[in-house]
Coordinates of C-alpha atoms and ligand atoms in Angstrom, one line a residue:
M6 CA -27.9 -23.8 -54.7
A7 CA -27.7 -25.2 -51.1
S8 CA -24.4 -24.6 -49.4
K9 CA -22.0 -27.6 -49.0
K10 CA -21.7 -28.8 -45.4
I11 CA -18.6 -30.1 -43.7
L12 CA -17.8 -31.4 -40.2
V13 CA -14.7 -30.9 -38.2
I14 CA -14.2 -33.5 -35.4
H15 CA -11.8 -32.7 -32.6
G16 CA -10.7 -35.7 -30.4
P17 CA -9.5 -35.9 -26.8
N18 CA -7.8 -33.0 -25.0
L19 CA -8.1 -30.8 -28.0
N20 CA -10.7 -28.7 -26.1
M21 CA -7.7 -27.6 -24.0
L22 CA -5.9 -26.0 -26.9
G23 CA -4.4 -22.7 -26.0
K24 CA -3.7 -24.0 -22.4
R25 CA -2.3 -27.4 -23.3
E26 CA 1.4 -27.7 -23.9
P27 CA 1.5 -24.4 -25.8
R28 CA 5.1 -25.0 -27.0
I29 CA 3.9 -28.0 -29.0
Y30 CA 0.3 -27.0 -29.9
G31 CA 0.4 -23.2 -29.9
T32 CA -1.5 -20.5 -27.9
T33 CA -4.6 -20.2 -30.0
S34 CA -7.6 -21.4 -28.1
F35 CA -10.0 -24.2 -29.1
N36 CA -12.8 -21.6 -29.3
D37 CA -10.8 -19.3 -31.6
I38 CA -9.9 -22.2 -33.9
N39 CA -13.6 -23.1 -34.3
K40 CA -14.5 -19.4 -34.9
N41 CA -11.8 -19.0 -37.5
L42 CA -13.1 -22.2 -39.2
L43 CA -16.7 -21.0 -39.2
N44 CA -15.6 -17.5 -40.6
L45 CA -13.4 -19.1 -43.3
G46 CA -16.3 -21.4 -44.2
K47 CA -18.6 -18.4 -44.8
K48 CA -15.9 -16.9 -47.1
L49 CA -15.7 -20.2 -49.0
G50 CA -19.5 -20.7 -49.1
I51 CA -19.2 -23.8 -46.9
V52 CA -21.3 -24.5 -43.7
V53 CA -18.9 -25.8 -41.0
D54 CA -20.1 -27.8 -38.0
T55 CA -17.8 -28.6 -35.2
F56 CA -17.7 -31.4 -32.7
Q57 CA -15.4 -32.3 -29.9
S58 CA -15.3 -35.3 -27.6
N59 CA -12.9 -37.0 -25.2
H60 CA -14.7 -40.3 -25.8
E61 CA -13.8 -42.8 -28.5
G62 CA -17.4 -44.2 -28.8
A63 CA -18.9 -40.6 -29.1
I64 CA -16.5 -39.9 -32.0
V65 CA -17.4 -43.2 -33.7
D66 CA -21.2 -42.3 -33.3
K67 CA -20.5 -38.8 -34.9
I68 CA -18.6 -40.2 -37.8
Q69 CA -21.5 -42.7 -38.5
E70 CA -23.9 -39.8 -38.4
A71 CA -21.6 -37.7 -40.7
S72 CA -21.7 -40.4 -43.4
Q73 CA -25.2 -39.3 -44.2
K74 CA -25.0 -35.5 -43.7
Y75 CA -21.7 -34.1 -44.8
E76 CA -19.8 -33.6 -48.0
G77 CA -16.4 -33.6 -46.3
L78 CA -14.8 -34.3 -42.9
I79 CA -11.8 -32.8 -41.2
I80 CA -10.6 -34.9 -38.2
N81 CA -8.0 -34.6 -35.6
S82 CA -8.5 -37.6 -33.4
G83 CA -5.8 -36.6 -30.9
A84 CA -4.2 -39.6 -29.1
Y85 CA -6.9 -41.9 -30.6
T86 CA -5.0 -41.4 -33.9
H87 CA -2.4 -43.9 -32.7
T88 CA -4.7 -46.5 -31.2
S89 CA -8.3 -46.4 -32.5
I90 CA -9.2 -49.1 -35.0
A91 CA -12.8 -48.2 -34.2
I92 CA -12.3 -44.7 -35.5
R93 CA -10.4 -46.0 -38.5
D94 CA -13.2 -48.5 -39.3
A95 CA -15.9 -45.7 -39.0
I96 CA -14.0 -43.4 -41.4
L97 CA -14.3 -46.2 -44.0
L98 CA -18.0 -45.6 -44.0
I99 CA -17.5 -42.1 -45.3
K100 CA -17.7 -41.7 -49.1
A101 CA -16.8 -37.9 -48.9
P102 CA -13.2 -36.7 -48.7
V103 CA -11.6 -37.0 -45.2
I104 CA -8.7 -34.8 -44.1
E105 CA -6.6 -35.9 -41.2
V106 CA -5.1 -32.9 -39.3
H107 CA -2.5 -32.7 -36.6
L108 CA -1.2 -29.4 -35.2
S109 CA 2.2 -31.0 -34.4
N110 CA 4.3 -33.0 -36.9
I111 CA 3.6 -36.5 -35.4
Y112 CA 6.4 -37.9 -37.6
K113 CA 9.0 -35.8 -35.7
R114 CA 7.8 -36.8 -32.2
E115 CA 7.9 -39.9 -30.0
P116 CA 7.9 -43.3 -31.8
F117 CA 4.4 -44.1 -30.4
R118 CA 3.0 -41.0 -32.2
Q119 CA 4.5 -41.8 -35.5
K120 CA 1.9 -44.4 -36.4
S121 CA -1.5 -43.1 -37.5
M122 CA -4.4 -45.5 -37.7
I123 CA -6.2 -42.9 -39.7
A124 CA -3.6 -42.0 -42.4
E125 CA -4.3 -45.1 -44.5
V126 CA -8.0 -44.4 -44.7
A127 CA -7.9 -40.6 -45.0
T128 CA -7.9 -38.8 -48.3
A129 CA -4.9 -36.7 -47.2
T130 CA -3.1 -35.7 -44.0
L131 CA -1.8 -32.4 -42.9
C132 CA 0.5 -32.2 -39.9
G133 CA 3.0 -29.8 -38.4
F134 CA 1.3 -26.5 -39.4
G135 CA -0.2 -25.7 -36.1
H136 CA -3.8 -24.4 -36.2
D137 CA -3.2 -23.2 -39.8
G138 CA -3.5 -26.9 -40.7
Y139 CA -7.3 -26.8 -40.1
Y140 CA -7.7 -23.8 -42.3
M141 CA -5.6 -25.4 -45.1
A142 CA -7.7 -28.5 -44.8
L143 CA -10.9 -26.5 -45.2
E144 CA -9.5 -24.6 -48.2
A145 CA -8.4 -28.0 -49.7
L146 CA -11.9 -29.4 -49.2
A147 CA -13.5 -26.3 -50.7
R148 CA -11.4 -27.0 -53.9
M149 CA -12.2 -30.6 -53.9
L150 CA -16.0 -29.9 -53.7
K151 CA -16.0 -27.3 -56.5
Ligands
LIG1 C1 -2.2 -34.4 -32.0 C2 -1.0 -35.3 -31.9 C3 -1.4 -36.5 -31.0 O1 -0.2 -37.4 -30.8 C4 -1.7 -36.0 -29.6 O2 -2.1 -37.1 -28.8 C5 -2.8 -34.9 -29.7 C6 -2.7 -33.9 -30.7 C7 -1.8 -33.1 -32.8 O3 -2.8 -32.3 -33.3 O4 -0.7 -32.8 -33.0 O5 -3.8 -34.9 -28.9 O6 -3.2 -35.0 -32.7

């Protein structure tokens, strides 16, 4: 049987993880998070593709492409979470489960971070678990796809 494929999208500034505000986002690097996701995917029998962009339109393009190719999506849209109706609208194209992830607990932070444009259109949201949130999301998707 062909392996299931899922996509992980990382939004703006997440390529700086490890160096960026480590007190809030932790010290694990962006590359290590992606490696851990790929390795966990192998254990779960899921092919994991990753994509990062600092550009809203590039993220929209990737989500449109994903609607044809993947059986699940994990997305941390970074600061666009709080502003992007375009990313929200693109997510509505996806029939597969979509898990929104944030390293920090956005509901405990500044008021402008407490509104997510994505939450209402995602299947589920995980926030406040640091980088573990990505792995938890992948495990949850693996269960949903069984
Ligand atoms: C974030 C939270 C956002 O408010 C912020 O702009 C980020 C990261 C998180 O993972 O906690 O870039 O999405």
